[in-house]
CSV table of C-alpha atoms and ligand atoms in Angstrom, one decimal:
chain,number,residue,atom,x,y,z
V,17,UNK,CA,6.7,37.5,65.6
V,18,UNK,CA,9.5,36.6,68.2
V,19,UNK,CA,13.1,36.0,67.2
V,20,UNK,CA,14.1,32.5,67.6
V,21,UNK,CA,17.6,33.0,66.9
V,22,UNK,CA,20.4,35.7,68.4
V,23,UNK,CA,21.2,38.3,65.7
V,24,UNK,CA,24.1,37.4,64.0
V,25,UNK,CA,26.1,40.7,63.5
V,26,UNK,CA,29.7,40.6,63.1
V,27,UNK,CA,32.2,41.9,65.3
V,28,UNK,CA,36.3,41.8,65.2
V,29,UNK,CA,36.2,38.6,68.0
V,30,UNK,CA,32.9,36.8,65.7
V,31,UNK,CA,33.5,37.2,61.9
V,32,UNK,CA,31.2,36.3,59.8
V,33,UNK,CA,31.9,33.6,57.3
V,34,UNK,CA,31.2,35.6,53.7
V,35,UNK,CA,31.5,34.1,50.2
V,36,UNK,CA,34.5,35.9,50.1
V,37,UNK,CA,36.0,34.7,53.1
V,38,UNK,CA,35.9,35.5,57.3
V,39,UNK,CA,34.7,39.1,57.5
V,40,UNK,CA,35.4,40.9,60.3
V,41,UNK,CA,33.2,44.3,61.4
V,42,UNK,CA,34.6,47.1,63.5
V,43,UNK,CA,32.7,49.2,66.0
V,44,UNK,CA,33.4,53.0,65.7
V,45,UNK,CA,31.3,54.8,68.0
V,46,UNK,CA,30.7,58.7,66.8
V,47,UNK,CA,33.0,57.5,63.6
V,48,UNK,CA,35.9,59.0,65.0
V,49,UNK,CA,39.0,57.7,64.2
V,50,UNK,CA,42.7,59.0,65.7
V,51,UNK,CA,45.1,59.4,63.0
V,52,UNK,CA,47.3,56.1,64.5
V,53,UNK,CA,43.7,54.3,64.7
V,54,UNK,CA,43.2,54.8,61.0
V,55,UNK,CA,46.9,53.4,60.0
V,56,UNK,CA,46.1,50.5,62.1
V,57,UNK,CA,43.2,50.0,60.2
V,58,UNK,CA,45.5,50.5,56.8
V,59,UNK,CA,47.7,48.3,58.1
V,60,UNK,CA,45.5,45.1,59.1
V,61,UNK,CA,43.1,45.4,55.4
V,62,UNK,CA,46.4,45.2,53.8
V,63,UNK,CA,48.6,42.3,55.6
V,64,UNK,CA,45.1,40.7,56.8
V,65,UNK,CA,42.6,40.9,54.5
V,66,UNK,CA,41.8,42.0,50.9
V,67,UNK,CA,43.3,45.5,51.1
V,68,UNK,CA,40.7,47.8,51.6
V,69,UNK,CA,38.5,49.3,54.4
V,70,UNK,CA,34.4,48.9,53.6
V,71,UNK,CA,32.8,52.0,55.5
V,72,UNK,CA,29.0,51.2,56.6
V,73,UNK,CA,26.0,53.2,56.9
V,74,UNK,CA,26.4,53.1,60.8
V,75,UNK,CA,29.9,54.7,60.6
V,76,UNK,CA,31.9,51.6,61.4
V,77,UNK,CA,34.2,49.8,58.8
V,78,UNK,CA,34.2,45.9,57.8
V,79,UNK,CA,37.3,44.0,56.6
V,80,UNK,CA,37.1,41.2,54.3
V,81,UNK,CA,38.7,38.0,53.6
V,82,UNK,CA,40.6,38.1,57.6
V,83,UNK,CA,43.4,35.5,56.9
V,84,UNK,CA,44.2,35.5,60.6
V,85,UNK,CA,41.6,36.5,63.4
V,86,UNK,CA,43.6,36.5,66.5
V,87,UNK,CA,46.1,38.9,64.9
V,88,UNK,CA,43.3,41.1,63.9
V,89,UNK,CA,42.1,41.1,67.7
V,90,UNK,CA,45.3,41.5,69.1
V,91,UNK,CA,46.1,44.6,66.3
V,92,UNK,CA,42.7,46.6,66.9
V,93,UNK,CA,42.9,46.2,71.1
V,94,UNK,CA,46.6,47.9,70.7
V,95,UNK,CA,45.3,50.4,68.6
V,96,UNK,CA,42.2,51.3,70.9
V,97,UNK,CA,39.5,50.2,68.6
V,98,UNK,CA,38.2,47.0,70.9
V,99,UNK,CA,38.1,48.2,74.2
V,100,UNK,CA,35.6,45.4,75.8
V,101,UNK,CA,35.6,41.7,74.4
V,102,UNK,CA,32.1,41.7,75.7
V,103,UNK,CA,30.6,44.7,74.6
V,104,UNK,CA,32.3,45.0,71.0
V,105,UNK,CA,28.9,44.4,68.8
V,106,UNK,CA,26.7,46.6,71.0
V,107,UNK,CA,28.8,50.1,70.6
V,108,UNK,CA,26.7,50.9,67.5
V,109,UNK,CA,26.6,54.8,68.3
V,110,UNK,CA,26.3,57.3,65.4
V,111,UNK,CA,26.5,61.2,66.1
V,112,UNK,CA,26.6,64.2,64.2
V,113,UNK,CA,29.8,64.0,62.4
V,114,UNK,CA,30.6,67.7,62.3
V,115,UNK,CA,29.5,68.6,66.0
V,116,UNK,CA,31.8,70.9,67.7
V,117,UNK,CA,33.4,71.8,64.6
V,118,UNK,CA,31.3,73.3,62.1
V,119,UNK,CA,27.8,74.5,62.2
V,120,UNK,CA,26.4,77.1,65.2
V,121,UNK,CA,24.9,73.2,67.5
V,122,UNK,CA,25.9,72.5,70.7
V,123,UNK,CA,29.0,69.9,70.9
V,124,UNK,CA,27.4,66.3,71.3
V,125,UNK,CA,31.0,64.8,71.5
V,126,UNK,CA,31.0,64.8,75.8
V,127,UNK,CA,27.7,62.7,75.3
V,128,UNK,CA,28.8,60.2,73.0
V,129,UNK,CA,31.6,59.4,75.0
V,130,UNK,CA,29.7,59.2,78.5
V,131,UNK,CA,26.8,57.1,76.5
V,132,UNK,CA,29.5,54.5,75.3
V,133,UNK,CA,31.6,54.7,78.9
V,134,UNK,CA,28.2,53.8,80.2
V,135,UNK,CA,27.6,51.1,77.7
V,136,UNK,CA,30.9,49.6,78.3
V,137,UNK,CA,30.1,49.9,82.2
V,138,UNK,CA,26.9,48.2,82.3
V,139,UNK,CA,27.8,43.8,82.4
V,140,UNK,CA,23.9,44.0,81.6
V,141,UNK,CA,24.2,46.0,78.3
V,142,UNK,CA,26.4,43.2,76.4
V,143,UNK,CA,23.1,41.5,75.9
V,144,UNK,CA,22.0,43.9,73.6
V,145,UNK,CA,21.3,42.7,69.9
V,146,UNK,CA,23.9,44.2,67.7
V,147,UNK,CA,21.5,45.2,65.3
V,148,UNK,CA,20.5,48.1,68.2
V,149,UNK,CA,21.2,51.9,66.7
V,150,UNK,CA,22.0,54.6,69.2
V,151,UNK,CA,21.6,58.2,67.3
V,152,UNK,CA,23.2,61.7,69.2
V,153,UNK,CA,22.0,64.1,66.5
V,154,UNK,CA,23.5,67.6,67.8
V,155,UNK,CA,20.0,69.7,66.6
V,156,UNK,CA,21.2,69.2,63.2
V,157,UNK,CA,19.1,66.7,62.2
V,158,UNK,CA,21.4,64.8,60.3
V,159,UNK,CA,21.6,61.3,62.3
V,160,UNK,CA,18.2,61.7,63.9
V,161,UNK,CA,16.7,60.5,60.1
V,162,UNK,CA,18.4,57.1,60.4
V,163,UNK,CA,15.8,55.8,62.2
V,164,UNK,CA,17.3,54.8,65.9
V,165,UNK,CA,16.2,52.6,68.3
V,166,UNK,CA,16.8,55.0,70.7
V,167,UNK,CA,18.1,58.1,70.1
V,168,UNK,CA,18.9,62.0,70.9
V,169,UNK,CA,18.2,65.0,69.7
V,170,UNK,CA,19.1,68.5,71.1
V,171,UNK,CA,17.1,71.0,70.8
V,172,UNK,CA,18.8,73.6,73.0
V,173,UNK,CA,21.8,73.5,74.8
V,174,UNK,CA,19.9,72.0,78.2
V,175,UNK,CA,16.7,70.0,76.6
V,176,UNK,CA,16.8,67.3,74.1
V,177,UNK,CA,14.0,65.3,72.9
V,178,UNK,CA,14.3,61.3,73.0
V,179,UNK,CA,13.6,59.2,69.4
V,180,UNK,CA,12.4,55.7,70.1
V,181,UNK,CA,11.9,53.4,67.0
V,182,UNK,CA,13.1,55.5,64.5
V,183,UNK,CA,10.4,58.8,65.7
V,184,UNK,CA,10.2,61.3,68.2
V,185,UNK,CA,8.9,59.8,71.2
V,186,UNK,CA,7.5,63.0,72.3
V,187,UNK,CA,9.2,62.7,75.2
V,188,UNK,CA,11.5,65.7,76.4
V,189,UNK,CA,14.6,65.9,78.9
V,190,UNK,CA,17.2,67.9,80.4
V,191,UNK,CA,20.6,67.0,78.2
V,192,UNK,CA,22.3,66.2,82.0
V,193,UNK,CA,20.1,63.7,82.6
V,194,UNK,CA,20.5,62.4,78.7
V,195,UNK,CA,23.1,59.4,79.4
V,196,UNK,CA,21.4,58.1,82.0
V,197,UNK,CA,18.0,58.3,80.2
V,198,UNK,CA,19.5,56.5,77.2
V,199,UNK,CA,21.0,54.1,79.4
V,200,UNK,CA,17.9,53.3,81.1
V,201,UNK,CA,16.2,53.1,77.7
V,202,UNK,CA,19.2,51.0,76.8
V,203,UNK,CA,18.3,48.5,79.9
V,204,UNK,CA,14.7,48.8,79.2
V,205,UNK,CA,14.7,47.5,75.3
V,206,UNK,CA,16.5,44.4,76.9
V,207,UNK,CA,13.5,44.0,79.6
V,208,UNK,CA,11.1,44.0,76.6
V,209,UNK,CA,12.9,42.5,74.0
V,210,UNK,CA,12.4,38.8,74.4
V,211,UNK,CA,14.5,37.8,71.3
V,212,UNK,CA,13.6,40.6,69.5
V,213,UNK,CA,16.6,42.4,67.7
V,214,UNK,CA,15.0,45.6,67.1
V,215,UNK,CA,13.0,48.4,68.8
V,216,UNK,CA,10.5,48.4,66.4
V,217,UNK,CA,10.0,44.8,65.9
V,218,UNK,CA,8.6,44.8,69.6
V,219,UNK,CA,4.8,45.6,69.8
V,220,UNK,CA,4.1,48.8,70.9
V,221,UNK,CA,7.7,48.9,71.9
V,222,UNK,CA,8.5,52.5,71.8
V,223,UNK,CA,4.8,53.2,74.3
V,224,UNK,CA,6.1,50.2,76.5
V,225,UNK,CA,9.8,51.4,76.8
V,226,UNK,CA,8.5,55.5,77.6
V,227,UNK,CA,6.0,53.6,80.1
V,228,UNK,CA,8.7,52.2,81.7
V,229,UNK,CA,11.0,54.9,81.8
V,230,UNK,CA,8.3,56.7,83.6
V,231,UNK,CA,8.4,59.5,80.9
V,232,UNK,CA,5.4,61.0,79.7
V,233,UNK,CA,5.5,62.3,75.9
V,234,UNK,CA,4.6,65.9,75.7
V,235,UNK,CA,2.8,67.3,72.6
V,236,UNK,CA,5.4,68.6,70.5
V,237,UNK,CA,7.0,66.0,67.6
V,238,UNK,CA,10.1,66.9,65.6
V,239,UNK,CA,9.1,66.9,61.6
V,240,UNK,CA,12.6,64.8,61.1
V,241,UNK,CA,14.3,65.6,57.4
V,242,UNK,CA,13.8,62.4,55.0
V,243,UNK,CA,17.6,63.0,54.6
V,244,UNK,CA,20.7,65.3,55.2
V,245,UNK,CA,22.9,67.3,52.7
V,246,UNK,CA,26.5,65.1,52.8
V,247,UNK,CA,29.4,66.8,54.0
V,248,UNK,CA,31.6,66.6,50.8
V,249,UNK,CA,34.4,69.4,50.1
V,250,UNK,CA,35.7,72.5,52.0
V,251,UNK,CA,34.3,73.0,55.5
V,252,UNK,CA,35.5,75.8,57.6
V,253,UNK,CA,35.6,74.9,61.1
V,254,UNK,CA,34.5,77.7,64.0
V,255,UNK,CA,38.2,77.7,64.9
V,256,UNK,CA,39.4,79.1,61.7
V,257,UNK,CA,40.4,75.6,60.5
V,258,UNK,CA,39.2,73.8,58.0
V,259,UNK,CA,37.3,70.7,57.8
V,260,UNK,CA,37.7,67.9,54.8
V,261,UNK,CA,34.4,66.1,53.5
V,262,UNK,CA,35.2,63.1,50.9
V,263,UNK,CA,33.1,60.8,49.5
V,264,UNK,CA,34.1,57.2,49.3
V,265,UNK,CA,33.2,54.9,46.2
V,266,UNK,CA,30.9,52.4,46.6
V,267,UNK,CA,32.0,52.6,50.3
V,268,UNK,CA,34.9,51.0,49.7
V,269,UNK,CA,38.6,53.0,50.7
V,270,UNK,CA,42.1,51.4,49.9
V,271,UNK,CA,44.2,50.5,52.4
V,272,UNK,CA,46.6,52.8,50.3
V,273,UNK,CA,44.4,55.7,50.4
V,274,UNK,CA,43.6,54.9,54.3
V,275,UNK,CA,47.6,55.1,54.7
V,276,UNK,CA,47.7,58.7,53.1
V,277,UNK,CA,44.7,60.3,55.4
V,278,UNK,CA,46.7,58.8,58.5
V,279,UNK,CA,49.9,60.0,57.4
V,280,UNK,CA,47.8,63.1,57.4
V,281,UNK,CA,48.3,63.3,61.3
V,282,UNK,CA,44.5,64.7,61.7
V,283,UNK,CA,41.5,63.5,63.3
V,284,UNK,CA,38.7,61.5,60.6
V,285,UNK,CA,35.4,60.6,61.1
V,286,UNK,CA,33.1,58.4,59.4
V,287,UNK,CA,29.6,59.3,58.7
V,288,UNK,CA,27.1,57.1,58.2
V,289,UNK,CA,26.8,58.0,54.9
V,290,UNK,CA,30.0,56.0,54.0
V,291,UNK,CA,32.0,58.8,53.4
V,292,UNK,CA,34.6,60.7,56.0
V,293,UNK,CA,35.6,63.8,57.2
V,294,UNK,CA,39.8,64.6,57.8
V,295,UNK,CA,39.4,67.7,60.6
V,296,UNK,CA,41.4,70.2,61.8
V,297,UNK,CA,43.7,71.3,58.6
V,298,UNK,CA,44.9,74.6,58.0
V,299,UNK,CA,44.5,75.8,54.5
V,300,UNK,CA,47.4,74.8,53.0
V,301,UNK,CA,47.7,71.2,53.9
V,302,UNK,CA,43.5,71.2,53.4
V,303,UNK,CA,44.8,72.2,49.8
V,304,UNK,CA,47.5,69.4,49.3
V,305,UNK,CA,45.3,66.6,51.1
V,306,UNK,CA,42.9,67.2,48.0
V,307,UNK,CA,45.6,67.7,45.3
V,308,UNK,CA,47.1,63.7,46.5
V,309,UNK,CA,43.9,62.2,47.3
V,310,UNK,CA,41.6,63.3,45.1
V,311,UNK,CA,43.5,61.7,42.2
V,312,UNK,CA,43.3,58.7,44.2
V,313,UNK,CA,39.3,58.4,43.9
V,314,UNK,CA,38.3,60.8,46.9
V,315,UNK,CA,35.4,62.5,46.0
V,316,UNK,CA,35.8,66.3,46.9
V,317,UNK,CA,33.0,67.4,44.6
V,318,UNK,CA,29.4,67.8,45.7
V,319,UNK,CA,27.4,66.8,42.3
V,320,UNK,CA,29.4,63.3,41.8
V,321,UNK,CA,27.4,60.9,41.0
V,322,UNK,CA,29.3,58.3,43.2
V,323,UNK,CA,27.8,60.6,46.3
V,324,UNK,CA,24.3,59.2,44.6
V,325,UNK,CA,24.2,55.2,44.5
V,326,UNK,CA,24.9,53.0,47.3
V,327,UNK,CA,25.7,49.3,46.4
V,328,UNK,CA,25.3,45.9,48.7
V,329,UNK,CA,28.3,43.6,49.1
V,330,UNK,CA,27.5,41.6,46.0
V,331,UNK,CA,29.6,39.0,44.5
V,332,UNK,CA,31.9,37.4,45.5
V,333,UNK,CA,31.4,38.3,48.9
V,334,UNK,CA,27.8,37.5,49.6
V,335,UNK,CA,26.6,34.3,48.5
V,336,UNK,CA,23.0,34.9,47.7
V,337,UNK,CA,23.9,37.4,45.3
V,338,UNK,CA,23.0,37.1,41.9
V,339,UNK,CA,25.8,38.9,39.9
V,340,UNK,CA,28.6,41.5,40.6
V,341,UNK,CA,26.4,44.1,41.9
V,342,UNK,CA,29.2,47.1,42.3
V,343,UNK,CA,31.1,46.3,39.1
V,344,UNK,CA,27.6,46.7,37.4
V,345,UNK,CA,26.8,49.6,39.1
V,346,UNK,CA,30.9,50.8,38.9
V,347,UNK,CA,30.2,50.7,35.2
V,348,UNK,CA,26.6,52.3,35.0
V,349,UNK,CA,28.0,55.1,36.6
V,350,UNK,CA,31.3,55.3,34.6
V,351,UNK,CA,29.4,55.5,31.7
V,352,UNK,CA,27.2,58.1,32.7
V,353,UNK,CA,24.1,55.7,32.6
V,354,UNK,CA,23.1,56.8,36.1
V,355,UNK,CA,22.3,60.4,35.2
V,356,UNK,CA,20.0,60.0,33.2
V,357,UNK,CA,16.6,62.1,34.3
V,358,UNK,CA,14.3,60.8,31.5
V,359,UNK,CA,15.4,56.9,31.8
V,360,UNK,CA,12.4,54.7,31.6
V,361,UNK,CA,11.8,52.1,34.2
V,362,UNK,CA,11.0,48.8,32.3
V,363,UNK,CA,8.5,46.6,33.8
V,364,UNK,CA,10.5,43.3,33.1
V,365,UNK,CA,14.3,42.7,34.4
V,366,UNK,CA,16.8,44.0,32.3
V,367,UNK,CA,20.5,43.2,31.8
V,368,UNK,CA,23.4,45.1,33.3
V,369,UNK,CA,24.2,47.0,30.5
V,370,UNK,CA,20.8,48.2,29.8
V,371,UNK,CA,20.0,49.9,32.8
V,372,UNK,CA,19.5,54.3,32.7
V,373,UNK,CA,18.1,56.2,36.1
V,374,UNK,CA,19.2,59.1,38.0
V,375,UNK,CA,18.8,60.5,41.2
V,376,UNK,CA,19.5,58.4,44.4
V,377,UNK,CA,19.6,54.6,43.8
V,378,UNK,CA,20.7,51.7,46.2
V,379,UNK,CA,21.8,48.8,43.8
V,380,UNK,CA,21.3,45.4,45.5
V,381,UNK,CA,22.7,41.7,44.3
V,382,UNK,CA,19.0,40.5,45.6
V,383,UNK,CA,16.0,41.0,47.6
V,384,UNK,CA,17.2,41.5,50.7
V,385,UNK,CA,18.3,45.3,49.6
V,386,UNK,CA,21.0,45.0,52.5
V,387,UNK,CA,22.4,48.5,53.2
V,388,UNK,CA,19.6,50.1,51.3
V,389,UNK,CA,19.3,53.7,52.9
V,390,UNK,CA,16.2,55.2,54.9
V,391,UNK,CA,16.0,57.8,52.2
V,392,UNK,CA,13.9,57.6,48.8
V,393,UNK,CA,15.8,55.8,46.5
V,394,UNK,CA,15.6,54.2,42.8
V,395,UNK,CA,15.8,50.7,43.8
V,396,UNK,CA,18.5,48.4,41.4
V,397,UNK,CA,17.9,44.8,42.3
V,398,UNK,CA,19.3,42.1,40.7
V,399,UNK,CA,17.2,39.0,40.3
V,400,UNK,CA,17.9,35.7,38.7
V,401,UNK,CA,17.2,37.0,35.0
V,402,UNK,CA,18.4,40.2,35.4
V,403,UNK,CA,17.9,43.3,36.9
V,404,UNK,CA,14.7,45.1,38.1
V,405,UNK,CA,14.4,49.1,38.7
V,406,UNK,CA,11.8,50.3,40.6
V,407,UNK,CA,11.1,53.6,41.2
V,408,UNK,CA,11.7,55.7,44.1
V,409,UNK,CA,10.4,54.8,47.3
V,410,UNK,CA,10.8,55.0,51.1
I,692,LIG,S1,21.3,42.4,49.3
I,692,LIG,FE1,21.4,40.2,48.9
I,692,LIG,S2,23.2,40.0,47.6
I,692,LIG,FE2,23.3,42.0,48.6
I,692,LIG,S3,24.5,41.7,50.5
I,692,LIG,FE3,22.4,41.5,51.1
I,692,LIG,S4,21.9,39.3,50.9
I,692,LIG,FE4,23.8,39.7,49.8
């Protein structure tokens, strides 16, 4: 079914007017953040909005309740993070988060930023729906699973393989032609879009768009992981440094907390899994950075259950919520009621308090299941007479 309307993502120049308040979305292409970008970031969720940084599952970060838009603008351009007022929704580009650092992959870095140089270059490309996903998935697989639009996958050094609606197209190319490939792809979703706001929403898209690339699919398909281990803890990096993975809670970091990574004077990126990655320690300030933030809710530790739920926005921000959704799920997991392997699923919606599961849930304040990961999960949905837990499910 066409699209009658334009999508209405959030950017830093169009909030989006939340329950809570004007909410303002940043684009962060390949999640990386320089130290100074972070503190700006600190710096504006404290003195502009409601104090802390929401990390999403594209890698990009949200603040809420923006008390002064133009300041917000005029903040995030000085600090790098809105390079074109035109093309500021359509930089949704996730990529590998430890490429070039850890693991024996090819560096995807170089592409990512000649994909989003061409973005920004191309007057044509601002068209795009924000809602479009750009993958660079270093052989990994880690960012491949998130189901692109249009995406890249190495699979040697020199030859990639090109996802188109969220699977392996079939379709293989050399990696120096992979820009202008993805750009072309990028061009041709807008050709066969006609209001549509995703890839897959357009019949046959993903045959249309290889069609009119002029690329034939091959016979080989990628069996693409339903998920990737997070990066949480120590990682050492090829260079002998080490690498920092930290969960976030809920997804949602303190300004405060934001101030002490900066103040860290290291690279960070943001995965798509809401967490982040501080690169490039040495040992002993890798040690220290744990000691100070760890206390401060990072998570450092692999098995935390906070690494296992996701939660929506909720209450009070989102207005067709039907409760608090991350204080209830805040307190499931505090009290331990979210590691519970033997928990029955009730049939009828239960209260809050009530609830027992384990394993990977997404806890939503309705229907809509925003944010819900492509993973299995438990689903946690709150309705208007309480909640209902269905089992899990792609
Ligand atoms: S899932 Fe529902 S309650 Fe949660 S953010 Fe989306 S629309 Fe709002």
């Amino acid at each position: 079914m066409a699209r009658t309307e334009p999508d209405s993502c959030p950017g830093v120049l169009r909030l989006h007017e939340a329950a809570d308040g004007p909410l303002a979305r940043v684009r962060v292409p390949g999640g990386a953040l320089a130290p100074e970008q972070l503190q700006a970031l600190a710096a504006a969720a404290g003195e502009l909005g409601d104090g802390n940084i929401e990390l999403t599952s594209r890698g990009n970060v949200q603040l809420r309740r923006v008390r002064d838009a133009d300041a917000l603008a005029e903040r995030l351009a000085g600090a790098g993070l809105l390079p074109s007022r035109t093309h500021e929704r359509v930089r949704n580009i996730i990529a590998s988060p430890l490429s070039g650092r850890v693991g024996g992959h090819p560096d995807i870095r170089p592409l990512v930023a000649a994909f989003d140089a061409g973005l920004l270059g191309s007057p044509r490309l601002a068209e795009l729906s924000g809602r479009v996903l750009f993958t660079l998935d270093d052989g990994r697989g880690d960012v491949s699973p998130l189901r692109p639009d249009i995406g890249l996958h190495l699979l040697t050094d020199n030859r990639c393989a090109l996802l188109l609606a969220g699977t392996d197209s079939g379709i293989r190319i050399a990696t120096a032609d992979a820009t202008e490939v993805l750009l072309a792809a990028a061009h041709g979703f807008l050709e066969l879009a006609a209001g549509q706001w995703r890839l897959h929403e357009i019949e046959d898209g993903a045959a249309r768009l290889a069609t009119l690339l002029g690329l034939a699919p091959g016979p080989e398909r990628l069996a693409l992981a339903d998920s990737a281990d997070l990066p949480i803890g120590w990682l050492p990096q090829h260079d002998g440094l080490v690498a920092l993975g930290a969960g976030v809670r809920l997804g949602s970091l303190p300004a405060r907390t934001a101030e002490f990574l900066a103040a860290v004077e290291r690279p960070v990126l943001l995965t798509p899994w809401r967490g982040l990655i501080v690169t490039d320690l040495e040992e002993w300030p890798a040690e220290q950075v744990v000691r100070v933030l760890a206390p401060m809710g990072l998570i450092f530790d692999a098995a935390s259950p906070w690494l296992r739920i996701t939660a929506c926005a909720g209450q009070p921000g989102c207005a067709r919520s039907h409760t608090d959704v991350r204080a209830d799920a805040a307190a499931a997991i505090e009290s331990g009621r979210t590691d519970l392997p033997d928990a029955a699923l009730p049939e009828a919606p239960i209260p809050a308090a009530s609830i027992t599961t384990a394993g990977r849930q997404h806890w939503s304040g309705c229907e809509r299941r925003c944010g819900r990961p492509a993973a299995a999960v438990t689903e946690v949905t709150a309705g208007p007479e309480g909640y209902r837990v269905r089992p899990p499910r792609t």
